[in-house]
XYZ file of C-alpha atoms in Angstrom:
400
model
C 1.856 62.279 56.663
C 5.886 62.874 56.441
C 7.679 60.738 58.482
C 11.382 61.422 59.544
C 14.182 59.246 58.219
C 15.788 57.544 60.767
C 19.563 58.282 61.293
C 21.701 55.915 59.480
C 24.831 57.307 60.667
C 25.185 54.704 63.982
C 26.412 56.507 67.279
C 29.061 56.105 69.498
C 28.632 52.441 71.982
C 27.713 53.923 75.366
C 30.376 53.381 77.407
C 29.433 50.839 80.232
C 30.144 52.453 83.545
C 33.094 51.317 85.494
C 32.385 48.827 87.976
C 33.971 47.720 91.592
C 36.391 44.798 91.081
C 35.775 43.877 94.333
C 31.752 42.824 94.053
C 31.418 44.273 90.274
C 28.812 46.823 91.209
C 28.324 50.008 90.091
C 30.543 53.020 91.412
C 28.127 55.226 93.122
C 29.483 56.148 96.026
C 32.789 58.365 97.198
C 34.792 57.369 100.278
C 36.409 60.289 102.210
C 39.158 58.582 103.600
C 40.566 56.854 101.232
C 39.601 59.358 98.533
C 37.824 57.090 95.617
C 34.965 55.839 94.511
C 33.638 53.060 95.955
C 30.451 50.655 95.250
C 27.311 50.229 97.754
C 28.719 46.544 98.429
C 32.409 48.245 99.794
C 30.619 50.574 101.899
C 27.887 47.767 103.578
C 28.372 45.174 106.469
C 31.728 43.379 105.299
C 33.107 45.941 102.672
C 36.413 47.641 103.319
C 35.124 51.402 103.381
C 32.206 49.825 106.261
C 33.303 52.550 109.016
C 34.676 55.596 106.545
C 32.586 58.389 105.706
C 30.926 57.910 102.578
C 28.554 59.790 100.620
C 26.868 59.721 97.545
C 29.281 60.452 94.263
C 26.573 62.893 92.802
C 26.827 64.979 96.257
C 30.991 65.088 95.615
C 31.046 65.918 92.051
C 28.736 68.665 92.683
C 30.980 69.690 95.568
C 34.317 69.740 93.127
C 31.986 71.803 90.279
C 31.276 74.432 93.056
C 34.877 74.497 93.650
C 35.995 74.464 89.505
C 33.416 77.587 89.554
C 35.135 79.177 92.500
C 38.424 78.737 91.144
C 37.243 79.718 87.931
C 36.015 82.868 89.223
C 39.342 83.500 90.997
C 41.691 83.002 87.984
C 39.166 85.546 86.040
C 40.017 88.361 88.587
C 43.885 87.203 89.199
C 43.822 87.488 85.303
C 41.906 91.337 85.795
C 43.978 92.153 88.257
C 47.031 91.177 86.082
C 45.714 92.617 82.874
C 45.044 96.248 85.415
C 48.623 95.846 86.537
C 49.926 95.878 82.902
C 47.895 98.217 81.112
C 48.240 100.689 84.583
C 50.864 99.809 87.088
C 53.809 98.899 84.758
C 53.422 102.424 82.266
C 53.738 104.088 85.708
C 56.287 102.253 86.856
C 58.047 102.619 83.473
C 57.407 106.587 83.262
C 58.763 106.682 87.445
C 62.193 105.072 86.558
C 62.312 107.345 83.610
C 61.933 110.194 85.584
C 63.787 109.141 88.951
C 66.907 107.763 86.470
C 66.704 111.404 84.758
C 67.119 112.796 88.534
C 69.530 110.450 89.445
C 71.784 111.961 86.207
C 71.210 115.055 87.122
C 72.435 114.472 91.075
C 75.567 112.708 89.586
C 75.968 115.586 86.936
C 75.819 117.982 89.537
C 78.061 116.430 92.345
C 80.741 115.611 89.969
C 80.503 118.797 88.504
C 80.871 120.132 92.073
C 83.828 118.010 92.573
C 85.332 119.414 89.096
C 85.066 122.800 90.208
C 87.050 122.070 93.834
C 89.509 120.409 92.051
C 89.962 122.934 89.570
C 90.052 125.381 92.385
C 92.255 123.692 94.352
C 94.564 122.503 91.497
C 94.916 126.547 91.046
C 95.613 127.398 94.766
C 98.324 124.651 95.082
C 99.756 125.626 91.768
C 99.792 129.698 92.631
C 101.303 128.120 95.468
C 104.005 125.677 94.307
C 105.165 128.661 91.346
C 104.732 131.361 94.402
C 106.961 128.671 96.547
C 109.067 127.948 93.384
C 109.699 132.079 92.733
C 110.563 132.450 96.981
C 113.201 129.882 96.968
C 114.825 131.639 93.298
C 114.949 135.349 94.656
C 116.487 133.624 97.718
C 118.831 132.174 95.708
C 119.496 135.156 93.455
C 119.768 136.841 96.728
C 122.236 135.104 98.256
C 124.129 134.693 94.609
C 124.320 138.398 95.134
C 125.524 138.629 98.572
C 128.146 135.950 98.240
C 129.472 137.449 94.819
C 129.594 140.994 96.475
C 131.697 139.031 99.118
C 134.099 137.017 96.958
C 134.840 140.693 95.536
C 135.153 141.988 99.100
C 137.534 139.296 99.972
C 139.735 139.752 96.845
C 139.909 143.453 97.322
C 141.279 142.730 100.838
C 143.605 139.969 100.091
C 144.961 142.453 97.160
C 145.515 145.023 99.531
C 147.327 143.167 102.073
C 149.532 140.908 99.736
C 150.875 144.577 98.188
C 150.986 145.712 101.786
C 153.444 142.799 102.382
C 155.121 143.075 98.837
C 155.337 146.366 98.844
C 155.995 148.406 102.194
C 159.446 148.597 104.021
C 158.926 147.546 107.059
C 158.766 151.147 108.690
C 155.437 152.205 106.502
C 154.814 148.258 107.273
C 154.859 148.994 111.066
C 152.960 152.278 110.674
C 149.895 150.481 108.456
C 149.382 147.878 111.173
C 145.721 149.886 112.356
C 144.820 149.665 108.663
C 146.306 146.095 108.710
C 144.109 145.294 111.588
C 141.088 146.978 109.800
C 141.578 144.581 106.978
C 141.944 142.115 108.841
C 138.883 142.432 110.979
C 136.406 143.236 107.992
C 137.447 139.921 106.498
C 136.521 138.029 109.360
C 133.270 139.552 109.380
C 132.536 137.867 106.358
C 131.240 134.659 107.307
C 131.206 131.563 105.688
C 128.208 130.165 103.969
C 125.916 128.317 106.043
C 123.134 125.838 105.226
C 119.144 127.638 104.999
C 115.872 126.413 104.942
C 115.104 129.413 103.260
C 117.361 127.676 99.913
C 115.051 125.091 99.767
C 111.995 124.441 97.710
C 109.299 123.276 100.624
C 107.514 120.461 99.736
C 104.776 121.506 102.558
C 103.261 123.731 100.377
C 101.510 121.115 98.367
C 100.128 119.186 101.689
C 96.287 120.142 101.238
C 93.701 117.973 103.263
C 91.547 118.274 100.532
C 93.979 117.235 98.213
C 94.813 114.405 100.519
C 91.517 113.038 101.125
C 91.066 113.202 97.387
C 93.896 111.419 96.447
C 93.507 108.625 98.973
C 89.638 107.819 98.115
C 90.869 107.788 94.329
C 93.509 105.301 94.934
C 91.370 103.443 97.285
C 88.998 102.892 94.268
C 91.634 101.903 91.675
C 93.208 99.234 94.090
C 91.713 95.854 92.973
C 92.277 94.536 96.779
C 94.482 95.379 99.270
C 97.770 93.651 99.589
C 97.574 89.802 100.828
C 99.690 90.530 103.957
C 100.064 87.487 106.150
C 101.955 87.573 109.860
C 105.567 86.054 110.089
C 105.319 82.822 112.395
C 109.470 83.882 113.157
C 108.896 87.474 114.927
C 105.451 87.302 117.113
C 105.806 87.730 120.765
C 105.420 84.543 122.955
C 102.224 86.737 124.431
C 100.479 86.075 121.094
C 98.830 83.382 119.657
C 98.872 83.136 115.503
C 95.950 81.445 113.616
C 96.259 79.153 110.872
C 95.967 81.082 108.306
C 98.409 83.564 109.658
C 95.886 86.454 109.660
C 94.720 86.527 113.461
C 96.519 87.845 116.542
C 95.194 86.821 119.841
C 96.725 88.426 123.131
C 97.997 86.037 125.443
C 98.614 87.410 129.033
C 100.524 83.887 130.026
C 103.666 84.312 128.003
C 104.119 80.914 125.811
C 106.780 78.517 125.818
C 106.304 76.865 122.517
C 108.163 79.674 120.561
C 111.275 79.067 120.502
C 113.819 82.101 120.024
C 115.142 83.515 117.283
C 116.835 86.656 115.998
C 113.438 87.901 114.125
C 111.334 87.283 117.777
C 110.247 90.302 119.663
C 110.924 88.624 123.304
C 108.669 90.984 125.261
C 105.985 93.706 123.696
C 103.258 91.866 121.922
C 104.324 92.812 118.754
C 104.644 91.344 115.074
C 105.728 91.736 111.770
C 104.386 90.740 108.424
C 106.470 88.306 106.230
C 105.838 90.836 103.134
C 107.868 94.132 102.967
C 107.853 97.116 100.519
C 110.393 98.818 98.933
C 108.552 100.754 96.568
C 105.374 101.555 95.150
C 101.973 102.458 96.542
C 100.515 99.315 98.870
C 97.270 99.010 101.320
C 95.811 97.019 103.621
C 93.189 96.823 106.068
C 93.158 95.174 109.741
C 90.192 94.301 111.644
C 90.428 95.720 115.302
C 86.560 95.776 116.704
C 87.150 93.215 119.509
C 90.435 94.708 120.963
C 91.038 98.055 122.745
C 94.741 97.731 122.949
C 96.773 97.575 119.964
C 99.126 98.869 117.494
C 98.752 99.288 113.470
C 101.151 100.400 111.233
C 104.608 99.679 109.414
C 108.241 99.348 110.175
C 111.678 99.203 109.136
C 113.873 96.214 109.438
C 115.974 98.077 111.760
C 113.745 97.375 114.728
C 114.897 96.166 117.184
C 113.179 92.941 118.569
C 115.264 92.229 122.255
C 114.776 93.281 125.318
C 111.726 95.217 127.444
C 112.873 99.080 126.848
C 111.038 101.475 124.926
C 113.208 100.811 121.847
C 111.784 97.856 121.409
C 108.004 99.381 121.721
C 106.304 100.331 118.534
C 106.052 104.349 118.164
C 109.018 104.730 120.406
C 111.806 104.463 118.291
C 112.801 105.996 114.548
C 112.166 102.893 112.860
C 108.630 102.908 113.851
C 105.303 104.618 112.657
C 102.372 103.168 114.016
C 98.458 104.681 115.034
C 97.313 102.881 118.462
C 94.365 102.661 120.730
C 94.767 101.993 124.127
C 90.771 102.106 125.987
C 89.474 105.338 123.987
C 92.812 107.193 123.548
C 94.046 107.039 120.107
C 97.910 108.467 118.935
C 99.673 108.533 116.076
C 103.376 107.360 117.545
C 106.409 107.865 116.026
C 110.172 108.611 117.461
C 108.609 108.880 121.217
C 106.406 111.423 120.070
C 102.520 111.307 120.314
C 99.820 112.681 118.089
C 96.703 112.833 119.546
C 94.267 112.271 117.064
C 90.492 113.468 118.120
C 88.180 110.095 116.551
C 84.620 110.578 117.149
C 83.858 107.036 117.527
C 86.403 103.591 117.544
C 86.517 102.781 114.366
C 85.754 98.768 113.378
C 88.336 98.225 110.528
C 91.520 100.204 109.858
C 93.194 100.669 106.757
C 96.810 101.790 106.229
C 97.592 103.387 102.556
C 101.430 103.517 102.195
C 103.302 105.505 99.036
C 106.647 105.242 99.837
C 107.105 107.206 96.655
C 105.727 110.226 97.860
C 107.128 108.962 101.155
C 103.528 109.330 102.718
C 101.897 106.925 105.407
C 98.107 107.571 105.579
C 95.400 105.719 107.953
C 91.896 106.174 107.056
C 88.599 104.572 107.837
C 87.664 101.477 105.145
C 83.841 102.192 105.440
C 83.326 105.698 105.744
C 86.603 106.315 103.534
C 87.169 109.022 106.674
C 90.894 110.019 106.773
C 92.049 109.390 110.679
C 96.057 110.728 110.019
C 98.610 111.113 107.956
C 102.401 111.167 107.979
C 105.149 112.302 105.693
C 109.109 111.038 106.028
C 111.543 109.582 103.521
C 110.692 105.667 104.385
C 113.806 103.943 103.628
C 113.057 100.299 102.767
C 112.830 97.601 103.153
C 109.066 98.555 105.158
C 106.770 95.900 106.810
C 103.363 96.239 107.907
C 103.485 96.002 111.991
C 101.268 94.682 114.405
C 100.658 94.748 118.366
C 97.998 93.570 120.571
C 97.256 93.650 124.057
C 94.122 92.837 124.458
C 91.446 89.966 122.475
C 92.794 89.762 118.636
C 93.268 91.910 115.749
C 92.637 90.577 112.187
C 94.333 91.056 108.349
C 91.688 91.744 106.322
C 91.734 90.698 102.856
């Protein structure tokens, strides 16, 4: 008979089990309130855990394997459901942006390419325009070259004829010439002298294209870093408006104040204002918040306005040192010199912006968020020119 040779290698000393240092019994029990493991002495008469539930600490480690299993079982489909997701979902996803960022060059290929061929076309229709312009004012020119050299010779001719008729004649044959004198006479006074024509001129109109216009302003809109920091000077506003802090807010006052006291920059009566920067050249832009008021004025000025006194010259859009766009309830003008442009705005517009090139000596107002063009307005803007403001109702704001 074999017998089997006992195992020399000695195990591991079981490890005693943990015992409660309250009555050094064994830890057989779990108490659900206070969420530990508790011995039968803490959970009889006396013990601390005497009115807690508490159950037997086989029944709650069974309980937490059923819940290991369960969560077990969850993670293993999360990690499906993430391993579907990458092998299917993302490939799609990949190959859809691929083919919707292949569309979206296309769409920008296109458009531009659209917008190419308008400006090419209309870079060719002004140009046939300017040269056909350019040719009209020449042959006027040429023409009136013409006329006025035919007429120099005219006049000589006469002049030679009556200085030999004076130089010349006796004064019998004088006496008898007089009709041809007076014929002389009167065809050299029907030569008149040269008077100033539009027709002379090159016309700068014939480069004014809306399309050209609404071009250019968008494009200059997206070059400008910001618009111009344009702050209100404290010196001019109207003792009916009320300033903020930081000198970007106007707020209509309808009790005119005393703490302004007067100056030769103050408007004394219409709520207007001026901004403490002015232009004398360049291109410049800036953008006032007017959603809250339905009375008011935008727009720029020379320092020629006047600022005393109630009569229209004082008004903004009344005078020639004015040129302002204004809203009064759901009218809106462009003003300038007395006279009013009515300008047909689908809806009030929440922010307006004011693009000034007082190179091209062009004043434009356009919508910041829709880029919409509202008017525009040529004259020769002599500086310097401030941005302008009036308000007759709530507040207007400088946006920056």
């Amino acid at each position: 008979m074999s017998h089997k040779e006992p195992d020399l290698e000695p195990g591991p000393p079981a490890e005693s089990a943990p015992l409660c240092p309250l009555h050094s019994q064994e830890l057989k029990w779990f108490c659900s309130a206070e969420r530990r493991l508790v011995c039968g002495g803490c959970k009889g008469p006396g013990g601390p855990c005497r009115e807690h539930h508490v159950r037997r600490a086989e029944e709650r480690a069974e309980e937490l394997r059923n819940k290991i299993v369960d969560q077990c079982e969850k993670l293993q489909l999360q990690s499906a459901g993430i391993t579907k997701y990458m092998a299917e979902v993302l490939p799609r996803k990949n190959q859809n942006a691929a083919t919707m960022a292949s569309g979206a060059r296309e769409v920008v290929i296109q458009r531009l390419g659209l917008v190419r061929t308008v400006c090419e076309s209309e870079e060719q229709r002004l140009l046939e325009q300017v040269h056909a312009e350019e040719e009209r004012a020449h042959q006027s020119i040429l023409t009136q070259r013409s006329h006025w050299a035919e007429a120099l010779e005219k006049l000589g001719t006469l002049r030679t004829k009556l200085v030999a008729m004076i130089t010349e004649l006796d004064d019998h044959s004088l006496i008898q010439s007089e009709r041809e004198i007076f014929e002389r006479t009167e065809e050299a006074e029907g030569i008149l002298d040269p008077q100033e024509s539009e027709k002379l001129n090159f016309n700068q109109k014939c480069v004014r294209s809306p399309l050209l216009t609404q071009l250019w302003a968008s494009a200059v809109l997206c070059c400008l870093s910001g618009t111009e920091d344009i702050r209100v000077d404290e010196r001019t506003i109207s003792p009916f408006l009320q300033l903020s802090e930081d000198r970007k807010t106007l707020t209509f006052n309808p009790k005119k104040s005393k703490a302004y006291t007067d100056g030769p920059e103050r408007f004394d009566h219409w709520p207007n204002a001026l901004a403490s920067t002015s232009f004398q050249g360049g291109l410049h832009a800036w953008t006032v918040n007017v959603e809250n008021s339905c009375a008011y004025k935008v727009g720029v000025s020379s320092s020629q306005l006047p600022r005393k006194g109630s009569g229209s010259d004082t008004r903004l859009g009344y005078n020639a040192f004015s040129w302002v766009i204004s809203r009064y309830d759901q009218e809106f003008r462009f003003l300038h010199c007395g006279q009013h442009q009515p300008l047909a705005l689908l809806r009030c517009p929440d922010r307006i912006g004011v693009l000034l090139d007082l190179a091209a000596g062009e004043l434009l107002f356009y919508e910041p968020t829709s880029g919409a063009l509202l008017c525009s307005h040529h004259a020769q803007f002599e500086g310097p020119i401030f941005p302008v403001f009036a308000v007759a109702d709530q507040n207007i704001s400088i946006v920056q």
